[in-house]
Coordinates of C-alpha atoms in Angstrom, one line a residue:
Chain A
M4 CA 47.0 98.3 116.7
A5 CA 47.5 99.7 113.2
P6 CA 47.4 96.9 110.6
A7 CA 50.6 96.1 108.7
F8 CA 50.0 96.2 105.0
P9 CA 49.6 92.6 103.8
S10 CA 52.4 91.1 101.8
G11 CA 50.1 90.0 99.1
D12 CA 49.4 86.5 100.3
D13 CA 45.8 85.6 99.6
R14 CA 45.3 84.2 103.0
A15 CA 46.8 86.5 105.5
D16 CA 48.6 85.0 108.5
F17 CA 47.5 87.0 111.5
G18 CA 50.3 85.8 113.8
T19 CA 48.3 82.9 115.2
G20 CA 49.2 80.5 112.4
E21 CA 45.6 80.6 111.4
H22 CA 44.3 81.5 108.0
K23 CA 41.1 83.4 107.7
Q24 CA 39.1 83.8 104.5
F25 CA 37.5 87.2 104.1
S26 CA 34.7 88.2 101.9
F27 CA 34.3 91.6 100.2
H28 CA 31.3 92.2 102.3
D29 CA 33.4 92.1 105.5
I30 CA 33.7 95.9 105.6
V31 CA 31.4 98.8 106.3
L32 CA 33.0 102.1 105.3
R33 CA 32.4 105.1 107.5
N34 CA 33.7 107.6 104.9
R35 CA 33.4 108.1 101.2
L36 CA 36.3 106.5 99.5
T37 CA 37.2 106.5 95.8
A38 CA 39.3 104.2 93.7
L39 CA 40.8 104.1 90.3
V40 CA 41.3 100.8 88.6
V41 CA 43.9 100.7 85.8
D42 CA 43.6 97.4 83.9
G43 CA 43.8 96.7 80.2
V44 CA 41.6 93.6 80.3
D45 CA 37.9 94.7 80.3
F46 CA 36.8 91.6 82.1
C47 CA 39.3 92.0 84.9
R48 CA 38.5 95.7 85.3
L49 CA 34.8 94.9 85.6
V50 CA 35.6 92.3 88.4
E51 CA 38.0 94.6 90.2
Q52 CA 35.6 97.6 90.1
G53 CA 32.8 95.2 91.2
F54 CA 34.8 94.1 94.3
L55 CA 35.6 97.7 95.2
R56 CA 32.0 98.8 94.8
S57 CA 30.8 95.9 96.9
C58 CA 33.0 97.3 99.7
G59 CA 31.3 100.7 99.3
L60 CA 33.8 102.6 97.2
E61 CA 33.1 104.8 94.2
T62 CA 35.2 103.7 91.4
Q63 CA 36.5 104.7 88.0
G64 CA 38.3 102.5 85.5
V65 CA 40.7 103.1 82.7
N66 CA 42.3 100.6 80.4
N67 CA 45.8 102.0 80.1
G68 CA 48.5 103.8 81.9
D69 CA 48.4 107.0 79.8
A70 CA 44.7 107.5 80.6
A71 CA 45.5 107.0 84.3
V72 CA 48.3 109.5 84.3
E73 CA 46.1 112.0 82.4
L74 CA 43.3 111.6 84.9
I75 CA 45.5 112.2 87.9
A76 CA 47.2 115.2 86.1
S77 CA 43.8 116.7 85.4
G78 CA 43.3 116.9 89.2
A79 CA 41.2 113.8 89.8
K80 CA 41.7 112.5 93.4
F81 CA 41.5 109.0 94.5
D82 CA 42.1 107.3 97.9
L83 CA 43.2 104.1 96.2
I84 CA 44.6 103.1 92.8
I85 CA 44.8 99.6 91.6
I86 CA 47.2 99.1 88.7
D87 CA 47.8 96.0 86.7
M88 CA 51.5 95.7 85.8
F89 CA 50.8 94.4 82.3
L90 CA 49.2 97.4 80.6
P91 CA 49.1 98.4 76.9
V92 CA 50.9 101.5 75.9
M93 CA 52.7 102.2 79.2
D94 CA 53.3 99.4 81.7
G95 CA 52.2 99.4 85.3
L96 CA 55.6 100.3 86.7
E97 CA 56.0 103.4 84.5
T98 CA 52.5 104.4 85.3
T99 CA 53.2 104.1 89.0
R100 CA 56.3 106.2 88.6
R101 CA 54.6 108.9 86.7
I102 CA 51.6 109.1 89.1
R103 CA 54.1 109.5 92.0
A104 CA 56.0 112.1 90.0
L105 CA 52.8 114.1 89.8
G106 CA 52.8 114.3 93.6
E107 CA 50.0 111.8 94.1
R108 CA 50.4 110.1 97.5
C109 CA 47.4 107.8 97.7
K110 CA 47.7 104.1 98.2
I111 CA 48.7 102.3 95.1
V112 CA 48.2 98.5 94.9
G113 CA 49.9 96.7 92.0
V114 CA 48.5 93.5 90.7
S115 CA 49.8 91.0 88.3
A116 CA 48.7 87.7 86.9
Y117 CA 52.3 86.4 87.2
I118 CA 54.8 87.6 89.8
G119 CA 58.4 87.2 88.8
E120 CA 61.4 87.2 91.1
N121 CA 62.0 91.0 91.3
D122 CA 58.6 92.3 90.4
R123 CA 57.5 93.2 93.9
E124 CA 60.8 95.1 94.7
A125 CA 60.6 96.9 91.3
F126 CA 57.0 98.0 92.1
L127 CA 57.8 99.2 95.6
A128 CA 60.9 101.1 94.2
A129 CA 58.6 102.7 91.6
G130 CA 56.5 104.1 94.5
G131 CA 53.8 101.5 94.9
D132 CA 52.6 100.4 98.3
V133 CA 51.3 96.8 98.1
F134 CA 51.9 94.2 95.4
S135 CA 49.5 91.3 94.9
E136 CA 48.9 88.4 92.6
K137 CA 45.8 88.9 90.5
P138 CA 43.0 88.8 91.3
V139 CA 43.3 91.0 94.3
S140 CA 41.6 89.2 97.2
P141 CA 39.6 90.5 100.2
E142 CA 42.5 89.4 102.5
V143 CA 44.7 91.9 100.7
L144 CA 42.2 94.7 100.1
I145 CA 40.1 94.8 103.3
P146 CA 43.0 95.8 105.7
I147 CA 44.0 98.5 103.2
L148 CA 40.4 99.8 103.0
R149 CA 40.1 99.8 106.8
E150 CA 43.2 101.8 107.2
L151 CA 42.1 104.3 104.5
D152 CA 38.8 104.6 106.3
G153 CA 40.5 105.2 109.6
Q154 CA 39.1 102.0 111.1
Y155 CA 40.7 100.1 113.9
S156 CA 41.6 96.7 112.5
N157 CA 39.9 93.8 114.3
I158 CA 41.9 91.0 112.5
Chain B
M16 CA 15.9 66.4 93.6
V17 CA 12.3 67.1 94.9
G18 CA 12.1 70.4 96.7
T19 CA 15.5 71.6 95.6
T20 CA 15.3 75.2 94.3
L21 CA 17.1 76.4 91.3
S22 CA 19.5 78.3 93.5
Q23 CA 20.2 75.3 95.6
Q24 CA 20.9 73.3 92.5
L25 CA 23.3 76.0 91.3
N26 CA 25.1 76.1 94.6
N27 CA 25.4 72.3 94.6
Y28 CA 26.8 72.4 91.1
I29 CA 29.4 75.1 92.0
Q30 CA 30.4 73.1 95.1
T31 CA 31.0 70.1 92.8
M32 CA 33.2 72.2 90.6
H33 CA 35.1 73.3 93.6
E34 CA 35.6 69.6 94.6
Q35 CA 36.8 68.8 91.1
G36 CA 39.3 71.7 91.3
I37 CA 37.8 73.4 88.2
L38 CA 36.7 76.5 90.2
D39 CA 38.3 78.1 93.2
Y40 CA 37.0 80.6 95.8
H41 CA 37.6 83.5 93.4
F42 CA 34.4 82.4 91.6
D43 CA 32.5 82.7 94.8
H44 CA 33.8 86.3 95.2
V45 CA 32.6 87.1 91.7
K46 CA 29.2 85.5 92.3
A47 CA 28.8 87.4 95.6
L48 CA 28.8 90.6 93.5
Q49 CA 25.5 89.7 92.0
N50 CA 22.5 91.4 93.6
E51 CA 18.9 92.4 92.9
E52 CA 20.1 95.5 91.2
N53 CA 22.3 93.5 88.9
P54 CA 20.8 90.0 88.7
R55 CA 22.6 89.2 85.5
F56 CA 26.1 90.0 86.7
V57 CA 27.3 86.4 86.7
M58 CA 26.0 85.9 83.2
E59 CA 27.7 89.1 82.1
V60 CA 31.0 88.1 83.6
I61 CA 30.9 84.6 82.1
S62 CA 30.1 86.0 78.6
M63 CA 32.9 88.6 78.9
F64 CA 35.4 86.1 80.1
A65 CA 34.6 83.6 77.3
H66 CA 34.8 86.4 74.7
D67 CA 38.2 87.5 75.9
A68 CA 39.5 84.0 76.4
E69 CA 38.6 82.9 72.9
A70 CA 40.2 86.0 71.4
G71 CA 43.3 85.3 73.5
I72 CA 43.5 81.7 72.4
A73 CA 43.0 82.7 68.7
H74 CA 45.9 85.1 69.0
L75 CA 48.1 82.5 70.7
T76 CA 47.3 80.0 68.0
T77 CA 48.5 82.4 65.3
V78 CA 51.7 83.4 67.2
L79 CA 52.7 79.8 68.3
N80 CA 52.2 78.5 64.8
S81 CA 54.5 81.0 63.3
A82 CA 57.8 79.8 61.9
V83 CA 59.6 82.0 64.3
V84 CA 57.8 82.4 67.6
D85 CA 57.6 85.9 69.1
F86 CA 57.8 84.8 72.8
A87 CA 57.2 88.3 74.0
K88 CA 53.8 88.2 72.3
V89 CA 53.1 84.7 73.7
I90 CA 53.9 86.0 77.2
S91 CA 51.6 88.9 76.7
F92 CA 48.6 86.8 75.6
V93 CA 49.2 84.1 78.2
H94 CA 49.5 86.8 80.9
Q95 CA 46.1 88.1 80.0
L96 CA 44.6 84.7 79.9
K97 CA 46.1 83.8 83.3
G98 CA 44.7 87.1 84.7
S99 CA 41.3 86.5 83.3
S100 CA 41.1 82.8 84.3
S101 CA 42.3 83.5 87.8
S102 CA 39.8 86.3 88.2
I103 CA 36.9 84.0 87.4
G104 CA 38.2 81.2 89.6
G105 CA 39.4 79.0 86.7
V106 CA 42.3 77.7 88.7
R107 CA 43.4 74.8 86.4
M108 CA 43.4 77.0 83.4
A109 CA 45.4 79.6 85.3
L110 CA 48.0 77.0 86.3
A111 CA 48.2 75.8 82.7
C112 CA 48.9 79.4 81.6
R113 CA 51.6 79.7 84.2
E114 CA 53.3 76.6 82.8
I115 CA 53.3 78.1 79.3
R116 CA 54.9 81.3 80.7
H117 CA 57.7 79.1 82.1
A118 CA 58.2 77.5 78.7
C119 CA 58.4 80.9 77.2
D120 CA 61.1 82.0 79.7
N121 CA 63.1 79.0 78.4
L122 CA 62.3 79.9 74.7
D123 CA 61.0 76.3 74.3
K124 CA 58.6 76.4 71.3
E125 CA 57.8 72.7 71.4
R126 CA 57.0 72.7 75.1
C127 CA 54.9 75.9 74.6
L128 CA 52.8 74.1 71.9
Q129 CA 52.4 71.0 74.0
L130 CA 51.3 73.1 77.1
F131 CA 49.1 75.2 74.9
E132 CA 47.1 72.1 73.9
G133 CA 46.7 71.3 77.6
M134 CA 45.6 74.8 78.4
K135 CA 43.0 74.7 75.7
Q136 CA 41.6 71.5 77.2
E137 CA 41.4 73.2 80.6
Y138 CA 39.7 76.1 78.9
N139 CA 37.1 73.8 77.3
T140 CA 36.4 72.1 80.7
L141 CA 36.1 75.5 82.3
K142 CA 33.9 76.8 79.5
E143 CA 31.6 73.8 79.8
C144 CA 31.3 74.4 83.5
L145 CA 30.6 78.1 83.1
N146 CA 28.1 77.5 80.4
I147 CA 26.1 75.3 82.8
I148 CA 26.3 78.0 85.4
F149 CA 25.2 80.6 82.9
E150 CA 22.1 78.5 81.9
M151 CA 21.2 77.9 85.5
E152 CA 21.6 81.6 86.3
R153 CA 19.4 82.5 83.3
S154 CA 16.7 80.1 84.5
I155 CA 16.8 81.7 88.0
V156 CA 16.5 85.2 86.4
V157 CA 13.6 84.1 84.3
A158 CA 11.9 82.4 87.2
N159 CA 12.3 85.5 89.4
E160 CA 11.0 87.8 86.7
T161 CA 8.0 85.5 86.2
R162 CA 7.3 85.5 89.9
R163 CA 7.5 89.4 90.1
R164 CA 5.1 89.7 87.2
Q165 CA 2.5 87.3 88.7
P166 CA 1.0 89.6 91.3
Q167 CA 0.6 92.3 88.6
M168 CA -1.0 89.7 86.2
L169 CA -3.4 88.6 89.0
E170 CA -4.3 92.3 89.7
T171 CA -4.9 92.9 86.0
N172 CA -7.2 89.9 85.7
R173 CA -9.1 91.0 88.8
H174 CA -9.8 94.4 87.3
Q175 CA -10.9 92.9 84.0
Q176 CA -13.5 90.7 85.7

């Protein structure tokens, strides 16, 4: 059964009414996966890259949307991009739009410290896939990584 | 407590912080990133968080004390503080930031200032907690390094005899 992408709730409901708490060590990747983290706050970027590396991904980080778009435009390929919505220079929504306009079809997860009423819809309309409150939790990330890795979800 | 290792003391302290609602499970996720290859990760993260938070609070102090408050700037700084505090598990500070954001949405300077004082108190509480964790982590790192050096020192002493 292919996993549905999580809605962004920290504790995913798996249809049984139960809430399971994941850890970032709950996944073993079979394939090499790469991720780009786009976050203007150095501390947050360090933590986000740390989470992804602990899951076994190779990561790169940039601190603004322009740098992310330049990287993609230069031909860099990623399986996953995590974008903070609140970026200096160019915000996360515009960054997402421009990455999609370059033809990049990888999974894009938007994160934000504060989720307003229409933020999720705006992000999905910009071409994003999953929208989550910051910090991104294992409950959100692990199902995504399992799908990217071609694993059968056992949640 | 007799026989309690440094690590156990640290874990007990973190558990107490959970029970008091100062830290949530996001701190545990961050702590779980520490390993033998990066034994100072938690210390690094705490230092970075404190540096960013104090800069953010300084910026907010300036902006909120202006005659005419630029609420867009307040929102920007508060957003960053909420993201950072959430990421390190500082749940009460993050909630305080959220309240300031609501006050900004209502363009309520007085309410912002009032909530800002509350947020600073939460930051001070969190900082105190994280400083204790930092010192405990440092003690553990030093103890482990000393233990690793001991076999080498014993070997050196043996050769010298």
